[in-house]
PDB file of C-alpha atoms in Angstrom:
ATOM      1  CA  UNK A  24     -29.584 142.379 -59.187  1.00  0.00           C
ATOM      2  CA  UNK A  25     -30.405 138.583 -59.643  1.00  0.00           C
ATOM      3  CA  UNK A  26     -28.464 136.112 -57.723  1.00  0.00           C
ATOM      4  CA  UNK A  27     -26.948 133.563 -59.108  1.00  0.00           C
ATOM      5  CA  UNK A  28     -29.534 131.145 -57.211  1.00  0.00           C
ATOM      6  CA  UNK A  29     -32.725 133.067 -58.255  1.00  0.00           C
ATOM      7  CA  UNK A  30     -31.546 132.749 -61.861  1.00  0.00           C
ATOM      8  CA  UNK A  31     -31.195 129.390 -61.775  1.00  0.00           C
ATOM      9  CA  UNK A  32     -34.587 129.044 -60.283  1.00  0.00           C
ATOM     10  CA  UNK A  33     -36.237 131.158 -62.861  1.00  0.00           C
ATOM     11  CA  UNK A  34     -34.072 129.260 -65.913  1.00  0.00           C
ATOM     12  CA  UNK A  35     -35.089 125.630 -64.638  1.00  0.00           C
ATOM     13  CA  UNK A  36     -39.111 127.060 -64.252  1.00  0.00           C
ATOM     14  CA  UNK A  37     -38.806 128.142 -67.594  1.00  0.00           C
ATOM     15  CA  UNK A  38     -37.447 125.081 -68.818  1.00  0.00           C
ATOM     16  CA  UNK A  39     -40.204 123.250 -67.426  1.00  0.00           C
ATOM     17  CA  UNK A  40     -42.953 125.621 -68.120  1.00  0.00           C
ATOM     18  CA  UNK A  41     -41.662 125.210 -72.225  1.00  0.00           C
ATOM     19  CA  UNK A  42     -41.377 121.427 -71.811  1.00  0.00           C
ATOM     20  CA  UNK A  43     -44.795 121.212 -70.701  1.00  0.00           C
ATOM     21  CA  UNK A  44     -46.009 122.837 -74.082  1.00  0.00           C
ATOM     22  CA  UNK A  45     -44.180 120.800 -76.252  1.00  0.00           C
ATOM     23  CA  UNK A  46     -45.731 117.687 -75.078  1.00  0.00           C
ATOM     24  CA  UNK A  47     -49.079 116.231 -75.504  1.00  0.00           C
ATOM     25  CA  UNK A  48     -51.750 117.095 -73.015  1.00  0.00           C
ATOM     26  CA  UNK A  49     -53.043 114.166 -71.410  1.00  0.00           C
ATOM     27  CA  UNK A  50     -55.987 114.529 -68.850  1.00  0.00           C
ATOM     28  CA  UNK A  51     -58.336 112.151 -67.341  1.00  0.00           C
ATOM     29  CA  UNK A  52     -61.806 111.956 -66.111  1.00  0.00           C
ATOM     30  CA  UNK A  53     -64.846 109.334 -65.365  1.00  0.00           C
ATOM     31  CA  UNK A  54     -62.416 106.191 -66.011  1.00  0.00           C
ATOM     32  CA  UNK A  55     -61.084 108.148 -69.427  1.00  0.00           C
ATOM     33  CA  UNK A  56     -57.590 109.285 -70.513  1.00  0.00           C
ATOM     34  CA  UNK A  57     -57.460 111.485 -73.243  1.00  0.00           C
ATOM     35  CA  UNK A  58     -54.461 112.109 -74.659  1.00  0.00           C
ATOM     36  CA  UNK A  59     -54.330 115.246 -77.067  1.00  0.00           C
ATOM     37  CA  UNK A  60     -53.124 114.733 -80.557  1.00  0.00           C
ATOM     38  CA  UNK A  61     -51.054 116.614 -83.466  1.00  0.00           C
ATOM     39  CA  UNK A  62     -52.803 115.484 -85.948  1.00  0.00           C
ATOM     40  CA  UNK A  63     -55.983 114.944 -87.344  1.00  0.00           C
ATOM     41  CA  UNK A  64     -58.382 111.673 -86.356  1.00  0.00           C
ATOM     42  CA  UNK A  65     -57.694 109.515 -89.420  1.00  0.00           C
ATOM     43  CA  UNK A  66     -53.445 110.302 -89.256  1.00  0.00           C
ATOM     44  CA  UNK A  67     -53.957 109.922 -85.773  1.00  0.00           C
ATOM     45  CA  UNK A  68     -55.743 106.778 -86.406  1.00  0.00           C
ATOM     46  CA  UNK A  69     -53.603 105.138 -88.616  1.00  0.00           C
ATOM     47  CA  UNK A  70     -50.406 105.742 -86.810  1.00  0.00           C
ATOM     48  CA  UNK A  71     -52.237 103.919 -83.839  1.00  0.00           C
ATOM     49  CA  UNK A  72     -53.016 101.336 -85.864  1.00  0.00           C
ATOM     50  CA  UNK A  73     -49.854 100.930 -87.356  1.00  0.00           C
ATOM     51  CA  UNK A  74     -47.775 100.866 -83.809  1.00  0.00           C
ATOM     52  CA  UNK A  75     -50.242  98.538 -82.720  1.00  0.00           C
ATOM     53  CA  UNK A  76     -49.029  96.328 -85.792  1.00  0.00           C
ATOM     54  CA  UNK A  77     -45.829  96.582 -85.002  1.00  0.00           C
ATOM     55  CA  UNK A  78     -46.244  95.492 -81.274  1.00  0.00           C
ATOM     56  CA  UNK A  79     -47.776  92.868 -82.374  1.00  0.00           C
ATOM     57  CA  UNK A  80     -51.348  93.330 -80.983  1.00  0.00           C
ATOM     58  CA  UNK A  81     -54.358  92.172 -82.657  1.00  0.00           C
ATOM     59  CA  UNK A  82     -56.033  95.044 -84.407  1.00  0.00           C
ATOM     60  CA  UNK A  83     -60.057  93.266 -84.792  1.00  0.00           C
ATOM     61  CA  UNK A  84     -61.403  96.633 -86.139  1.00  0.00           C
ATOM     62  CA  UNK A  85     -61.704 100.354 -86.811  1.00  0.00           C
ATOM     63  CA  UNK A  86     -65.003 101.883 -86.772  1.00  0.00           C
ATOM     64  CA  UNK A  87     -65.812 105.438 -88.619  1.00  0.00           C
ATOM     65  CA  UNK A  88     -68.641 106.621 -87.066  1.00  0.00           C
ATOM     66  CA  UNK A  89     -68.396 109.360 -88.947  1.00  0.00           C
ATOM     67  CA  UNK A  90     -68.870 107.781 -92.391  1.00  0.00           C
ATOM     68  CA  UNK A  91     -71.907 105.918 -90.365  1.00  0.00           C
ATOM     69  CA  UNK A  92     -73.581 109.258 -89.479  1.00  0.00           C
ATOM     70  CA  UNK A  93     -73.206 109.858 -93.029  1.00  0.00           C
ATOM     71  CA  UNK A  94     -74.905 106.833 -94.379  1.00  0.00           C
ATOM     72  CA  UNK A  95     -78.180 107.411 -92.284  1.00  0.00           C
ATOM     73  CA  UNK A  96     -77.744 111.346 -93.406  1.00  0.00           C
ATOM     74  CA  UNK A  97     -76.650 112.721 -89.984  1.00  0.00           C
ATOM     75  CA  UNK A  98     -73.358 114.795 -89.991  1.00  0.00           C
ATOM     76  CA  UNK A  99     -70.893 113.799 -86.589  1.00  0.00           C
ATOM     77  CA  UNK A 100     -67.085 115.146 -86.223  1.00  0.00           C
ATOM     78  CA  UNK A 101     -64.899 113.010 -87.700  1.00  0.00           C
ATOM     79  CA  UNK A 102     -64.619 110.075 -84.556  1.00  0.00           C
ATOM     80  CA  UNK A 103     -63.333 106.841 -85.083  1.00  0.00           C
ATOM     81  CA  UNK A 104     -62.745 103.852 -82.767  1.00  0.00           C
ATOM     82  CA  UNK A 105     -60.539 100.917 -82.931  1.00  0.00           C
ATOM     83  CA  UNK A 106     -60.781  97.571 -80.943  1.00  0.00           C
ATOM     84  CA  UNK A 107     -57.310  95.817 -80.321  1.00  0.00           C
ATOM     85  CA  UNK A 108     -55.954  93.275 -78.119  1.00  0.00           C
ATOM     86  CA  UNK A 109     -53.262  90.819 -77.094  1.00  0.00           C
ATOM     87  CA  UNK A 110     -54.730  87.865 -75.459  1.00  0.00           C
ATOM     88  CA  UNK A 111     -51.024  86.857 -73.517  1.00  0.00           C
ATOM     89  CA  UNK A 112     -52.292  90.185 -71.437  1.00  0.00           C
ATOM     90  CA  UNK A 113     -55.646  89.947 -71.462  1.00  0.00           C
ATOM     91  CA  UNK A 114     -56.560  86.496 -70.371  1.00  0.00           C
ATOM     92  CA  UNK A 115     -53.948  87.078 -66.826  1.00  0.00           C
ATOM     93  CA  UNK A 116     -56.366  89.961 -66.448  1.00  0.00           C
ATOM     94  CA  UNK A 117     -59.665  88.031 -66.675  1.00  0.00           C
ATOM     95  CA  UNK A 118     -58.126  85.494 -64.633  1.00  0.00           C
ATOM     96  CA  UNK A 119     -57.732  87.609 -61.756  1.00  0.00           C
ATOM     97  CA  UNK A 120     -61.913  89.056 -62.664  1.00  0.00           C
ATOM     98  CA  UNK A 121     -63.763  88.007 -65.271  1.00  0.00           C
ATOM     99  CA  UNK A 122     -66.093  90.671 -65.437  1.00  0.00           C
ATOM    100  CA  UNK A 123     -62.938  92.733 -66.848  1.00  0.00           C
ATOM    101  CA  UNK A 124     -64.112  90.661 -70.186  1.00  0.00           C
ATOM    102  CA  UNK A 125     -66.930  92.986 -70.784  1.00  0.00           C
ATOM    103  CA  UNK A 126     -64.521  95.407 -71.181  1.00  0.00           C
ATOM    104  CA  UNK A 127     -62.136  93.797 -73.110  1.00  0.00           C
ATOM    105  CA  UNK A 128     -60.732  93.810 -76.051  1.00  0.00           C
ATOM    106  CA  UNK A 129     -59.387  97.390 -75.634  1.00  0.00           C
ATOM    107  CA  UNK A 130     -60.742 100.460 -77.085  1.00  0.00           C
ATOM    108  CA  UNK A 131     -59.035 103.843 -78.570  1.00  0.00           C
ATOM    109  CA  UNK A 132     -61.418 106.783 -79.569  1.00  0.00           C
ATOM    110  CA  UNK A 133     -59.945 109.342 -81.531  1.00  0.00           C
ATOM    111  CA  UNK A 134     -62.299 112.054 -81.973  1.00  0.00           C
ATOM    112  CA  UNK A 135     -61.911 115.823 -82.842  1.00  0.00           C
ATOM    113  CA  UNK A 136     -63.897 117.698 -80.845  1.00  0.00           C
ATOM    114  CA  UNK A 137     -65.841 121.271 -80.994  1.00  0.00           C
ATOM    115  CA  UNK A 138     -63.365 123.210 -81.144  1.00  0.00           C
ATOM    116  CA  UNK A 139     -61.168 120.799 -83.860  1.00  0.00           C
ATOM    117  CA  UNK A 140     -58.701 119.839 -81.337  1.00  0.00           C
ATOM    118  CA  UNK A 141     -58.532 115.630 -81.604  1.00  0.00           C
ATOM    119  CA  UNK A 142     -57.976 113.410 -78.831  1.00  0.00           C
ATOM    120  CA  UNK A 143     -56.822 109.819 -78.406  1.00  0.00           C
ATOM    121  CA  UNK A 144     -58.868 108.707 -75.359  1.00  0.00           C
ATOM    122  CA  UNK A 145     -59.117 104.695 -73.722  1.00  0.00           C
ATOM    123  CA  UNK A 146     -59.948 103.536 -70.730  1.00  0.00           C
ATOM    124  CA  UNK A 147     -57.904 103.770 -67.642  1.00  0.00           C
ATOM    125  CA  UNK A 148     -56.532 100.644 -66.631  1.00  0.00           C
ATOM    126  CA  UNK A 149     -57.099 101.882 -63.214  1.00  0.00           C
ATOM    127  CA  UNK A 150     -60.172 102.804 -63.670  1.00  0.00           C
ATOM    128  CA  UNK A 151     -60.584  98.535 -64.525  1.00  0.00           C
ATOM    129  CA  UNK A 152     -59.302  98.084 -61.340  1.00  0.00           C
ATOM    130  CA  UNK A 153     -61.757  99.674 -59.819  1.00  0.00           C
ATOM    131  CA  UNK A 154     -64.774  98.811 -61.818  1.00  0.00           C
ATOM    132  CA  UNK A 155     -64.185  95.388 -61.592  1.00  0.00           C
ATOM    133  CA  UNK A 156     -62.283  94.863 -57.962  1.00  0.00           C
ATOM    134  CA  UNK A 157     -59.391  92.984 -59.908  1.00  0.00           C
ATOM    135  CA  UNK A 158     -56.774  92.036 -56.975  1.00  0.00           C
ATOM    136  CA  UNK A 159     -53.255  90.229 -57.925  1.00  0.00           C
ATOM    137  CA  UNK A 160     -52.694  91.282 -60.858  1.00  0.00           C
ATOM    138  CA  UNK A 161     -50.642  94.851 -60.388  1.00  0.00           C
ATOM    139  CA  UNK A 162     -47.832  93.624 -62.956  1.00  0.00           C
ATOM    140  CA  UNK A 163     -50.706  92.881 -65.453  1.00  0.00           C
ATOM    141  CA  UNK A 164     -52.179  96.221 -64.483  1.00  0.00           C
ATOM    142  CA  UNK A 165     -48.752  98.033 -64.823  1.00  0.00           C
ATOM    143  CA  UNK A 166     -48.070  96.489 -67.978  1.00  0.00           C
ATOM    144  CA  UNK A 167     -51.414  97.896 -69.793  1.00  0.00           C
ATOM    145  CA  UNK A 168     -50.762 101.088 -68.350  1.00  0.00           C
ATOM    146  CA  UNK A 169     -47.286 101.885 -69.817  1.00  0.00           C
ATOM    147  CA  UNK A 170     -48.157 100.155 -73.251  1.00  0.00           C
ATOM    148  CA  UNK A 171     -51.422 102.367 -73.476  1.00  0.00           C
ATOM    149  CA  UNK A 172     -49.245 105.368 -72.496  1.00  0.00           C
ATOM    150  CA  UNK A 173     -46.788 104.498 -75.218  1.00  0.00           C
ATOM    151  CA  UNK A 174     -49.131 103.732 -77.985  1.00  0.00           C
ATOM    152  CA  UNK A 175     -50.998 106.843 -77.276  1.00  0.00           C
ATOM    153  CA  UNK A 176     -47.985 109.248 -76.750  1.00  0.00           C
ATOM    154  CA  UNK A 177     -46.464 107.691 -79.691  1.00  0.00           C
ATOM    155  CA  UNK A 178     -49.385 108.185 -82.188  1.00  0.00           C
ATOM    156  CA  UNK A 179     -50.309 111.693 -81.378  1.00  0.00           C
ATOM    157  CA  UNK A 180     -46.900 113.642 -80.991  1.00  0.00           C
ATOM    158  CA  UNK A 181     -46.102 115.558 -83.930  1.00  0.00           C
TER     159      UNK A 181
END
């Protein structure tokens, strides 16, 4: 027989193990977060574009590359990218390194991939950090981080 202990254990492991499922998967690599999405690229798309709106960011475009491929006759998975900003956060950030600029405005690429599974992926802020040596600016830094975590976690949960 169980004690009392051990069931709570198993219970709370359980818990977590289901809690893990029902989020997003998230998962980063050479500078790149990917965040994975309920939906498909252009829902996906649009909500992002639409809680951008509403943060009041500066969406300056979306890109299909998809309907691109198509024009020239290739056929690509439906991928699309969209370029937003908010200058009040990223001039601070060239301040502290200009180079950051090249970089700059921000980019989200929501792609589906092989296996149709779509993905919300943008650069990791500290990945920026690194790239471009940016000192004295960790509230900047930690500001882009938890807004690009929200957009992202926002737009792809069902």
């Amino acid at each position: 027989m169980k004690s009392i202990m051990e069931k709570i254990i198993i219970r709370t492991l359980l818990s977590a193990a289901l809690f893990t499922l029902a989020i997003p998967t998230a998962s980063a690599s050479n500078g790149l977060i990917s965040v994975k999405s309920a939906h498909n690229v252009k829902v996906t798309a649009d909500r992002l574009e639409q809680i951008l709106n509403d943060k009041g960011m500066t969406v300056f475009v979306r890109i299909d590359h998809s309907a691109g491929a198509k024009h020239v006759g290739e056929v690509l998975r439906p991928t699309e990218l969209i370029i937003f900003g908010n200058p009040k956060v990223g001039t601070p950030l060239m301040q502290c390194s200009q180079s950051v600029a090249i970089d700059l405005p921000q980019k989200a690429l929501i792609s589906q991939d092989e296996k149709g599974q779509v993905w919300l992926t943008y650069n990791s802020p500290d990945y920026l950090v690194k790239r471009h040596n940016i000192k004295g600016c960790n509230d900047v830094i930690t500001k882009i981080e938890t807004a690009l975590a929200n957009f992202s976690k926002t737009a792809t949960m069902p």
